[in-house]
């Protein structure tokens, strides 16, 4: 059984800060920006390093739970947010990477966290982001007869199918 | 006789239509005789593009839209979305509103668990229990109607608080209803622990070890039945859950039986939470006025829905409409886990193992059997599949009892 005492707000903030210092010490330059919004930690990292950070987190903590992967179309680029929960520290951590909108490609994390399988397929379906090395990056949500190359959650897709 | 035993591998597509439960899903099963080698899910048959729709509507309308994501746990969707938006606004909601939200969320959990208990009983052919639980579920549905005005899609939350208040009469009726439901839940706990039909069909079925649950990202009662103590109410308390005393229920049997026990025991915790809320609810206003424009920023809200962790990510650019809303429902998180559970099970166990995660989707309507070698096809309806599963268990009774004793 994992201890289930609810940490106080101060303890929680302490946990968040200690995790941030730990990551900064370990990865330094890879962390571009970080902010704490309401006990949630948002870290901007480089595309080259995010796999390494996830691997490090997965190996360091027993409960390193992937909530989901969110993609956001900022019209100039794509943002990918990897929402992680660290069970031991009870901290929510969000890794943000930015990828080019012209050739949206990013390495998969299914080898580190198998739970990412469906989440990556979902993002691939709705945003057209290719996860390189994913075991079967097939259609998950959109219908079989959905036209290729049309990604409904991109901002240039207007409701009603108008481009 | 020199007959060679040729093991044939069949591919069985199951789904996607299902008239009995909400939401269809498709599974491709690769089987060896009666045993499932692999289960490959395909979802999206009821994808309505709600995430896109939210970007086109105002926050106020979205609060009602996200409630339509799920017909059973509608209240928790709205509460989580509203939580995320409120943390962007950064104006604390009145305490009374938080208490009332907890009240509705816990009543919803009770209604959902009763519904699930009935469905699970039905899947194993124990229809008496199904009738009992669904009759009792009416009590909690009436309470929800009394408090929110609706039986489903409560529309209780608005940005800044809740829409309706409760009075002494409602408190009295709720407590009376809770007392009755607690008596019934005690009976169900006895039934689950002693009834042979349930034990024979659920003990040792749909195994998901703690390691697998961790690896595949299982949530909610599915994870807790694999002895993984994860519950958003404890891990990252929202509303007033950090003040409420309650136990986290886990089981270490890793099977469908454990999932039944966890859910029934959770009912007792919900009763106590409701009693505590009604006792300690502070007086005061139930909502505050907020600007329809939401300040720019991003927020995350998590809740423990009846099926597990529900996750919302909201980004605002300071307008009337959200820039992006991301929803991760518990069933999606459990899909990989159920595919793992089904490996090595018998075809006859598909319904109960799949029901074990309390899916918001079900696929047992139509099994399309294809014999690859002989190119023969036939179609089974959901009822025929259930009939088959019951018949199979009757003829294999000794084997089952043996297996169970082990």
Coordinates of C-alpha atoms in Angstrom, one line a residue:
Chain A
X1 CA 0.0 0.0 0.0
X2 CA 1.2 3.4 -0.9
X3 CA 0.9 6.0 1.9
X4 CA -2.2 8.1 1.4
X5 CA -1.7 11.1 3.6
X6 CA -2.8 14.2 1.8
X7 CA 0.2 16.6 1.7
X8 CA -0.6 20.1 2.8
X9 CA -0.4 23.0 0.3
X10 CA 3.1 24.0 1.5
X11 CA 4.4 20.4 1.3
X12 CA 3.0 20.2 -2.2
X13 CA 4.7 23.4 -3.3
X14 CA 7.9 22.1 -1.8
X15 CA 7.6 18.9 -3.7
X16 CA 7.0 20.7 -6.9
X17 CA 10.0 22.9 -6.3
X18 CA 12.3 20.1 -5.3
X19 CA 11.3 18.2 -8.5
X20 CA 12.1 21.2 -10.6
X21 CA 15.5 21.7 -9.0
X22 CA 16.2 18.0 -9.5
X23 CA 15.4 18.2 -13.2
X24 CA 17.4 21.5 -13.6
X25 CA 20.4 19.9 -12.0
X26 CA 20.2 16.8 -14.1
X27 CA 19.3 18.4 -17.5
X28 CA 20.2 22.0 -17.2
X29 CA 20.3 23.4 -20.7
X30 CA 17.5 21.2 -22.0
X31 CA 15.0 23.1 -19.8
X32 CA 14.1 26.3 -21.7
X33 CA 11.4 27.6 -19.4
X34 CA 9.5 26.6 -16.3
X35 CA 6.5 28.0 -14.4
X36 CA 4.4 26.8 -11.5
X37 CA 0.7 27.5 -12.0
X38 CA -1.5 26.5 -9.0
X39 CA 0.7 23.6 -7.8
X40 CA 1.1 22.4 -11.4
X41 CA 4.5 22.4 -12.9
X42 CA 4.9 23.4 -16.6
X43 CA 8.3 22.9 -18.2
X44 CA 9.3 23.8 -21.7
X45 CA 12.0 21.4 -22.9
X46 CA 13.9 20.9 -26.2
X47 CA 12.6 18.2 -28.6
X48 CA 15.9 16.4 -28.4
X49 CA 15.8 16.0 -24.7
X50 CA 12.2 15.2 -23.7
X51 CA 12.6 11.5 -24.2
X52 CA 15.6 11.5 -21.9
X53 CA 13.7 13.4 -19.2
X54 CA 10.7 11.1 -19.4
X55 CA 13.0 8.0 -19.2
X56 CA 14.7 9.5 -16.2
X57 CA 11.3 10.2 -14.5
X58 CA 10.0 6.7 -15.3
X59 CA 13.1 5.1 -13.8
X60 CA 13.3 7.3 -10.7
X61 CA 9.8 7.0 -9.6
X62 CA 7.6 3.9 -9.2
X63 CA 4.3 5.7 -10.1
X64 CA 5.1 7.8 -13.1
X65 CA 1.7 8.0 -14.7
X66 CA 1.0 9.5 -18.1
X67 CA -2.3 11.3 -17.9
X68 CA -2.4 12.0 -21.6
X69 CA -0.8 13.9 -24.4
X70 CA -2.3 17.2 -25.5
X71 CA -1.5 18.8 -28.8
X72 CA -2.2 22.5 -29.4
X73 CA -2.1 24.2 -32.7
X74 CA -0.8 27.8 -32.1
X75 CA -1.1 28.4 -35.9
X76 CA 2.7 29.0 -36.1
X77 CA 3.7 25.6 -34.6
X78 CA 2.4 22.7 -32.7
X79 CA 2.8 22.3 -29.0
X80 CA 2.8 18.9 -27.5
X81 CA 2.2 18.6 -23.7
X82 CA 3.0 15.4 -21.9
X83 CA 1.0 15.4 -18.7
X84 CA 2.7 13.3 -16.1
X85 CA 1.8 12.5 -12.5
X86 CA 4.5 11.5 -10.0
X87 CA 2.8 9.3 -7.4
X88 CA 5.4 9.5 -4.7
X89 CA 5.6 13.3 -4.7
X90 CA 1.9 13.8 -5.7
X91 CA 3.0 16.3 -8.3
X92 CA 1.5 17.0 -11.7
X93 CA 4.2 17.7 -14.2
X94 CA 3.7 18.9 -17.8
X95 CA 6.5 18.7 -20.3
X96 CA 6.0 21.0 -23.3
X97 CA 7.8 20.6 -26.6
X98 CA 7.3 22.6 -29.8
X99 CA 7.5 21.1 -33.2
X100 CA 7.4 22.6 -36.7
X101 CA 4.0 22.8 -38.4
X102 CA 5.4 22.0 -41.8
X103 CA 6.8 18.6 -41.1
X104 CA 5.3 17.6 -37.7
X105 CA 7.4 14.7 -36.6
X106 CA 8.4 13.6 -33.1
X107 CA 9.9 10.4 -31.7
X108 CA 7.5 8.0 -30.0
X109 CA 7.6 7.4 -26.2
X110 CA 5.7 4.1 -26.4
X111 CA 8.9 2.2 -25.6
X112 CA 9.3 4.2 -22.4
X113 CA 5.6 4.4 -21.5
X114 CA 3.4 1.8 -23.2
X115 CA 0.3 3.8 -22.0
X116 CA 1.2 6.4 -24.6
X117 CA 0.1 4.1 -27.4
X118 CA -3.6 5.3 -27.7
X119 CA -2.8 8.9 -26.8
X120 CA -0.2 9.1 -29.6
X121 CA -2.6 7.5 -32.1
X122 CA -5.3 10.0 -31.0
X123 CA -3.0 13.0 -31.6
X124 CA -1.8 11.5 -34.9
X125 CA -5.5 11.2 -36.0
X126 CA -6.6 14.7 -35.1
X127 CA -3.5 16.7 -35.7
X128 CA -1.5 14.7 -38.2
X129 CA 1.6 14.6 -36.1
X130 CA 3.7 11.6 -36.9
X131 CA 5.2 9.7 -34.0
X132 CA 8.3 8.0 -35.4
X133 CA 8.8 4.5 -34.1
X134 CA 5.2 3.9 -32.9
X135 CA 4.3 0.2 -33.3
X136 CA 1.1 0.8 -35.2
X137 CA 0.2 4.3 -35.9
X138 CA -3.2 3.6 -37.4
X139 CA -6.5 5.4 -37.4
X140 CA -8.1 5.3 -34.0
X141 CA -10.9 7.8 -33.8
X142 CA -11.8 9.2 -37.2
X143 CA -13.9 7.1 -39.6
X144 CA -12.4 4.8 -42.2
X145 CA -13.6 7.0 -45.1
X146 CA -12.2 10.2 -43.6
X147 CA -10.1 12.0 -46.3
X148 CA -6.3 11.7 -45.9
X149 CA -4.5 14.8 -44.9
X150 CA -7.5 16.5 -43.3
X151 CA -6.9 17.0 -39.6
X152 CA -10.0 18.3 -37.8
X153 CA -8.4 19.8 -34.6
X154 CA -5.9 22.0 -36.6
X155 CA -7.0 25.6 -36.5
X156 CA -7.2 25.9 -40.3
X157 CA -9.9 23.3 -40.3
X158 CA -13.3 25.1 -40.0
X159 CA -16.4 23.4 -38.8
X160 CA -18.6 21.9 -41.5
X161 CA -15.6 20.7 -43.4
X162 CA -14.6 24.0 -44.9
X163 CA -10.9 24.5 -45.3
Chain B
X1 CA -5.9 -43.4 -35.9
X2 CA -3.2 -41.0 -36.9
X3 CA -5.2 -37.9 -36.7
X4 CA -3.1 -34.8 -36.5
X5 CA -4.4 -32.1 -34.2
X6 CA -4.2 -28.9 -36.1
X7 CA -4.5 -25.8 -34.0
X8 CA -6.4 -23.2 -36.0
X9 CA -6.1 -19.5 -35.3
X10 CA -9.3 -17.6 -35.9
X11 CA -9.8 -13.9 -36.1
X12 CA -13.1 -12.8 -34.5
X13 CA -14.2 -9.2 -35.0
X14 CA -16.6 -8.2 -32.2
X15 CA -18.6 -5.1 -32.4
X16 CA -19.1 -2.2 -33.1
X17 CA -22.8 -2.1 -32.6
X18 CA -24.3 -2.6 -29.2
X19 CA -27.9 -1.6 -28.4
X20 CA -27.8 -2.4 -24.7
X21 CA -25.1 -0.1 -23.4
X22 CA -23.9 3.3 -24.4
X23 CA -21.3 3.8 -27.0
X24 CA -20.0 1.2 -29.4
X25 CA -16.5 -0.2 -29.7
X26 CA -14.8 -2.8 -32.0
X27 CA -12.5 -5.5 -30.9
X28 CA -10.5 -7.8 -33.1
X29 CA -9.8 -11.1 -31.2
X30 CA -7.2 -13.5 -32.4
X31 CA -8.2 -16.8 -30.8
X32 CA -6.7 -20.3 -30.5
X33 CA -9.6 -22.6 -30.0
X34 CA -11.5 -21.1 -27.0
X35 CA -8.6 -19.0 -25.8
X36 CA -7.9 -15.4 -26.8
X37 CA -4.4 -14.8 -27.9
X38 CA -4.7 -11.1 -28.6
X39 CA -7.3 -8.4 -28.4
X40 CA -7.0 -5.3 -30.6
X41 CA -9.4 -2.4 -29.9
X42 CA -10.7 0.2 -32.4
X43 CA -12.7 3.1 -31.0
X44 CA -14.2 6.3 -32.4
X45 CA -17.7 5.1 -33.5
X46 CA -19.3 7.8 -31.4
X47 CA -16.7 10.5 -31.9
X48 CA -18.7 13.7 -32.1
X49 CA -15.9 16.2 -32.2
X50 CA -16.8 17.7 -28.9
X51 CA -13.2 19.0 -28.4
X52 CA -13.5 21.0 -31.7
X53 CA -17.0 22.1 -30.8
X54 CA -15.9 23.6 -27.5
X55 CA -13.5 26.0 -29.5
X56 CA -16.5 27.4 -31.3
X57 CA -18.7 28.1 -28.3
X58 CA -18.5 30.3 -25.3
X59 CA -17.4 29.0 -21.9
X60 CA -20.9 29.2 -20.6
X61 CA -22.3 27.0 -23.4
X62 CA -19.3 24.7 -23.2
X63 CA -20.2 23.8 -19.6
X64 CA -23.4 22.3 -20.9
X65 CA -21.7 20.8 -23.9
X66 CA -19.1 18.8 -22.1
X67 CA -21.8 17.3 -19.9
X68 CA -23.0 15.5 -23.1
X69 CA -19.6 13.7 -23.4
X70 CA -21.0 10.9 -21.2
X71 CA -24.6 10.0 -20.3
X72 CA -23.7 8.3 -17.0
X73 CA -21.0 10.4 -15.5
X74 CA -22.2 13.7 -16.9
X75 CA -21.9 15.7 -13.7
X76 CA -18.2 15.0 -13.2
X77 CA -17.4 16.2 -16.7
X78 CA -19.1 19.5 -16.1
X79 CA -17.6 19.9 -12.6
X80 CA -14.1 19.3 -14.0
X81 CA -14.4 21.6 -16.9
X82 CA -15.8 24.4 -14.6
X83 CA -13.0 23.7 -12.2
X84 CA -10.4 24.3 -14.9
X85 CA -12.1 27.5 -16.1
X86 CA -12.4 28.8 -12.5
X87 CA -8.8 28.3 -11.8
X88 CA -8.0 30.5 -14.8
X89 CA -10.4 33.2 -13.5
X90 CA -8.8 32.9 -10.1
X91 CA -11.7 34.0 -8.0
X92 CA -12.6 31.5 -5.3
X93 CA -16.0 30.0 -5.5
X94 CA -18.2 30.1 -2.4
X95 CA -17.6 27.2 0.0
X96 CA -21.2 26.1 -0.1
X97 CA -21.0 25.6 -3.8
X98 CA -18.0 23.3 -3.4
X99 CA -19.9 21.2 -0.8
X100 CA -22.9 20.9 -3.1
X101 CA -20.7 19.8 -6.0
X102 CA -19.2 17.1 -3.9
X103 CA -22.7 16.0 -2.9
X104 CA -23.8 15.7 -6.5
X105 CA -20.5 14.0 -7.6
X106 CA -20.8 11.3 -4.8
X107 CA -24.5 10.7 -5.6
X108 CA -23.4 10.2 -9.2
X109 CA -20.8 7.7 -8.2
X110 CA -23.4 5.7 -6.3
X111 CA -25.7 5.7 -9.2
X112 CA -22.9 4.7 -11.6
X113 CA -21.7 1.9 -9.4
X114 CA -25.2 0.5 -8.9
X115 CA -25.7 0.7 -12.7
X116 CA -22.4 -1.2 -13.2
X117 CA -23.2 -3.8 -10.6
X118 CA -26.4 -4.5 -12.5
X119 CA -24.7 -4.7 -15.8
X120 CA -22.0 -7.0 -14.5
X121 CA -24.6 -9.3 -12.9
X122 CA -26.5 -9.4 -16.2
X123 CA -23.3 -10.3 -18.1
X124 CA -22.9 -13.4 -16.0
X125 CA -26.6 -14.3 -16.3
X126 CA -27.5 -13.3 -12.8
X127 CA -30.5 -11.2 -13.7
X128 CA -32.1 -11.2 -10.3
X129 CA -29.2 -9.1 -9.0
X130 CA -29.6 -6.9 -12.1
X131 CA -33.2 -6.2 -11.2
X132 CA -32.4 -5.6 -7.5
X133 CA -29.6 -3.1 -8.2
X134 CA -31.4 -1.2 -10.9
X135 CA -34.4 -0.9 -8.6
X136 CA -32.2 0.5 -5.8
X137 CA -30.6 2.8 -8.3
X138 CA -34.0 4.6 -8.7
X139 CA -33.6 5.8 -5.2
X140 CA -30.4 7.7 -6.0
X141 CA -31.8 8.9 -9.3
X142 CA -34.7 10.4 -7.5
X143 CA -32.4 12.1 -5.1
X144 CA -30.4 13.6 -7.9
X145 CA -33.6 14.8 -9.5
X146 CA -34.6 16.3 -6.2
X147 CA -31.3 18.2 -5.8
X148 CA -30.5 19.2 -9.4
X149 CA -33.8 19.0 -11.1
X150 CA -32.7 16.4 -13.6
X151 CA -32.1 12.6 -13.5
X152 CA -29.2 12.8 -16.0
X153 CA -27.3 15.8 -17.4
X154 CA -27.8 17.6 -14.2
X155 CA -26.7 21.1 -15.4
X156 CA -25.8 21.8 -11.7
X157 CA -22.6 23.7 -12.2
X158 CA -22.1 27.2 -13.6
X159 CA -18.8 29.1 -13.8
X160 CA -18.6 30.6 -10.3
X161 CA -20.7 28.1 -8.4
X162 CA -23.8 26.0 -8.6
X163 CA -27.3 26.7 -9.9
X164 CA -29.5 25.3 -7.1
X165 CA -29.4 25.2 -3.3
X166 CA -30.6 22.6 -0.9
X167 CA -32.9 23.0 2.1
X168 CA -33.7 21.0 5.2
X169 CA -36.3 18.9 3.5
X170 CA -33.9 17.9 0.8
X171 CA -31.2 17.1 3.5
X172 CA -33.7 14.9 5.4
X173 CA -34.8 13.0 2.2
X174 CA -31.2 12.5 1.1
X175 CA -30.2 11.1 4.5
X176 CA -33.2 8.7 4.5
X177 CA -32.3 7.6 1.0
X178 CA -28.7 7.0 1.9
X179 CA -29.7 4.9 4.9
X180 CA -31.8 2.7 2.7
X181 CA -29.0 2.4 0.1
X182 CA -26.5 1.5 2.8
X183 CA -28.6 -1.4 4.0
X184 CA -28.8 -2.6 0.4
X185 CA -25.1 -2.3 -0.2
X186 CA -24.4 -4.5 2.8
X187 CA -26.6 -7.1 1.3
X188 CA -24.7 -6.8 -2.1
X189 CA -21.4 -7.2 -0.3
X190 CA -22.7 -10.4 1.2
X191 CA -24.0 -11.6 -2.1
X192 CA -20.7 -10.9 -3.9
X193 CA -18.7 -12.7 -1.3
X194 CA -20.9 -15.8 -1.0
X195 CA -22.8 -16.3 -4.2
X196 CA -21.4 -19.2 -6.1
X197 CA -22.5 -17.9 -9.5
X198 CA -20.5 -14.7 -9.0
X199 CA -17.5 -16.4 -7.6
X200 CA -17.3 -19.0 -10.3
X201 CA -17.5 -16.4 -13.0
X202 CA -15.3 -13.7 -11.6
X203 CA -12.6 -15.1 -9.4
X204 CA -9.3 -15.3 -11.3
X205 CA -10.9 -13.8 -14.5
X206 CA -9.4 -10.9 -16.3
X207 CA -6.1 -10.7 -14.4
X208 CA -4.3 -7.4 -14.4
X209 CA -1.2 -7.3 -12.1
X210 CA -0.1 -4.2 -10.4
X211 CA 2.9 -3.9 -12.7
X212 CA 0.7 -4.2 -15.8
X213 CA -1.7 -1.7 -14.4
X214 CA 1.1 0.8 -13.8
X215 CA 2.7 0.2 -17.2
X216 CA -0.6 0.5 -19.2
X217 CA -1.9 3.5 -17.2
X218 CA -5.0 1.9 -15.8
X219 CA -7.2 4.2 -13.6
X220 CA -10.0 4.1 -11.1
X221 CA -11.5 0.9 -9.6
X222 CA -9.7 -1.1 -12.3
X223 CA -6.3 0.1 -11.0
X224 CA -7.4 -0.1 -7.3
X225 CA -8.5 -3.7 -7.7
X226 CA -4.9 -4.4 -8.8
X227 CA -3.7 -2.9 -5.5
X228 CA -2.6 0.3 -7.0
X229 CA -3.7 3.0 -4.6
X230 CA -4.5 5.8 -7.0
X231 CA -7.4 8.1 -6.5
X232 CA -7.5 11.8 -7.5
X233 CA -9.5 12.6 -4.4
X234 CA -6.5 11.6 -2.3
X235 CA -3.6 12.3 -4.8
X236 CA -4.7 15.7 -5.9
X237 CA -7.7 16.8 -3.9
X238 CA -10.2 19.1 -5.6
X239 CA -13.2 20.9 -4.2
X240 CA -13.3 20.0 -0.5
X241 CA -12.0 16.4 -0.7
X242 CA -8.9 17.3 1.3
X243 CA -11.1 17.9 4.4
X244 CA -13.3 14.9 4.1
X245 CA -12.3 11.8 6.0
X246 CA -12.6 8.7 3.9
X247 CA -10.7 5.5 3.1
X248 CA -9.2 4.6 -0.2
X249 CA -10.5 1.1 -1.1
X250 CA -8.1 -1.3 -2.8
X251 CA -8.1 -5.0 -3.4
X252 CA -5.2 -7.3 -4.3
X253 CA -7.0 -10.1 -6.2
X254 CA -6.2 -8.4 -9.5
X255 CA -9.4 -9.9 -11.1
X256 CA -13.0 -9.1 -11.9
X257 CA -14.0 -10.2 -8.4
X258 CA -11.7 -7.6 -6.9
X259 CA -13.3 -5.0 -9.1
X260 CA -16.7 -5.9 -7.8
X261 CA -15.5 -5.7 -4.2
X262 CA -13.8 -2.4 -4.7
X263 CA -16.9 -0.8 -6.2
X264 CA -19.3 -2.1 -3.6
X265 CA -16.9 -1.0 -0.8
X266 CA -16.6 2.4 -2.4
X267 CA -20.3 2.8 -2.1
X268 CA -19.9 2.8 1.7
X269 CA -17.3 5.5 1.5
X270 CA -19.6 7.6 -0.7
X271 CA -22.4 7.3 1.9
X272 CA -20.1 8.5 4.6
X273 CA -18.9 11.4 2.4
X274 CA -22.5 12.5 1.7
X275 CA -23.3 12.3 5.5
X276 CA -20.2 14.4 6.3
X277 CA -21.1 16.9 3.6
X278 CA -24.6 17.4 4.7
X279 CA -23.5 17.7 8.3
X280 CA -20.7 20.2 7.7
X281 CA -22.1 22.3 4.8
X282 CA -21.6 26.0 5.6
X283 CA -24.2 28.6 4.9
X284 CA -23.8 31.3 2.4
X285 CA -24.2 32.1 -1.3
X286 CA -24.0 29.3 -3.9
X287 CA -22.4 31.3 -6.7
X288 CA -20.5 34.5 -7.5
X289 CA -20.8 36.5 -10.7
X290 CA -17.8 36.2 -13.0
X291 CA -16.9 37.9 -16.3
X292 CA -17.8 35.9 -19.4
X293 CA -14.3 36.6 -20.6
X294 CA -11.7 34.3 -19.2
X295 CA -8.1 35.6 -18.7
X296 CA -5.4 34.1 -20.9
X297 CA -3.6 31.1 -19.5
X298 CA -3.7 27.4 -19.2
X299 CA -5.2 25.1 -16.6
X300 CA -5.5 21.5 -15.7
X301 CA -8.3 19.9 -13.7
X302 CA -8.6 16.3 -12.6
X303 CA -11.4 14.5 -11.0
X304 CA -12.1 11.0 -9.8
X305 CA -15.1 10.0 -12.0
X306 CA -16.9 6.8 -11.1
X307 CA -14.7 5.0 -13.7
X308 CA -11.4 6.6 -12.8
X309 CA -9.5 9.7 -13.4
X310 CA -11.0 12.3 -15.7
X311 CA -8.6 14.8 -17.1
X312 CA -9.2 18.3 -18.6
X313 CA -6.8 20.7 -20.1
X314 CA -8.1 24.2 -21.0
X315 CA -6.2 27.0 -22.7
X316 CA -7.6 30.5 -22.9
X317 CA -6.4 33.5 -25.0
X318 CA -8.5 35.9 -23.0
X319 CA -11.6 35.8 -25.2
X320 CA -15.1 34.5 -24.7
X321 CA -14.2 31.1 -26.2
X322 CA -11.6 28.6 -25.1
X323 CA -8.6 28.2 -27.5
X324 CA -8.3 24.5 -26.8
X325 CA -10.0 22.0 -24.5
X326 CA -8.6 18.5 -24.1
X327 CA -10.6 15.7 -22.5
X328 CA -9.2 12.4 -21.4
X329 CA -11.8 10.0 -20.2
X330 CA -11.1 7.1 -17.9
X331 CA -12.3 4.4 -20.4
X332 CA -9.6 5.5 -22.9
X333 CA -7.0 5.1 -20.2
X334 CA -8.3 1.6 -19.4
X335 CA -8.6 0.3 -23.0
X336 CA -5.0 -1.0 -23.1
X337 CA -5.5 -2.6 -19.8
X338 CA -8.6 -4.5 -20.8
X339 CA -6.9 -5.7 -24.0
X340 CA -4.2 -7.1 -21.7
X341 CA -6.8 -8.7 -19.4
X342 CA -8.6 -10.5 -22.2
X343 CA -5.4 -12.3 -23.3
X344 CA -5.6 -15.9 -22.3
X345 CA -9.3 -15.7 -21.3
X346 CA -12.0 -17.8 -22.9
X347 CA -14.4 -16.4 -25.5
X348 CA -17.2 -17.0 -23.0
X349 CA -15.5 -14.6 -20.6
X350 CA -15.3 -11.6 -23.0
X351 CA -18.6 -10.0 -21.7
X352 CA -17.7 -10.0 -18.0
X353 CA -14.0 -9.2 -18.4
X354 CA -14.9 -6.3 -20.6
X355 CA -17.6 -5.1 -18.3
X356 CA -15.1 -5.4 -15.5
X357 CA -13.5 -2.0 -16.3
X358 CA -17.0 -0.4 -16.3
X359 CA -16.6 0.7 -19.9
X360 CA -18.7 3.6 -21.1
X361 CA -18.7 1.7 -24.3
X362 CA -19.6 -1.9 -25.0
X363 CA -19.2 -4.1 -28.0
X364 CA -20.8 -7.4 -27.3
X365 CA -23.7 -6.9 -29.6
X366 CA -22.6 -8.9 -32.6
X367 CA -19.8 -11.3 -33.0
X368 CA -18.9 -12.0 -36.6
X369 CA -17.2 -15.4 -36.8
X370 CA -15.0 -16.1 -39.7
X371 CA -13.5 -19.5 -40.2
X372 CA -10.4 -18.6 -42.2
X373 CA -9.7 -22.1 -43.5
X374 CA -13.2 -23.0 -44.5
X375 CA -14.3 -19.5 -45.4
X376 CA -17.5 -19.9 -43.5
X377 CA -19.2 -16.9 -41.9
X378 CA -21.9 -16.5 -39.4
X379 CA -23.2 -13.8 -37.2
X380 CA -24.1 -13.9 -33.6
X381 CA -26.2 -11.4 -31.8
X382 CA -25.3 -10.2 -28.3
X383 CA -28.0 -12.5 -26.8
X384 CA -26.7 -15.5 -28.7
X385 CA -23.2 -14.8 -27.5
X386 CA -24.4 -14.6 -23.9
X387 CA -26.5 -17.7 -24.3
X388 CA -23.4 -19.4 -25.7
X389 CA -21.3 -18.3 -22.8
X390 CA -23.9 -19.6 -20.3
X391 CA -24.2 -22.9 -22.2
X392 CA -20.4 -23.2 -22.3
X393 CA -20.2 -22.8 -18.6
X394 CA -22.9 -25.4 -18.0
X395 CA -21.1 -28.0 -20.1
X396 CA -17.7 -27.1 -18.6
X397 CA -18.9 -26.9 -15.1
X398 CA -16.5 -29.5 -13.6
X399 CA -13.6 -27.8 -15.3
X400 CA -14.7 -24.4 -14.0
X401 CA -15.1 -25.7 -10.4
X402 CA -11.6 -27.3 -10.6
X403 CA -10.2 -24.0 -11.9
X404 CA -11.9 -22.1 -9.2
X405 CA -10.6 -24.5 -6.4
X406 CA -7.1 -23.9 -7.6

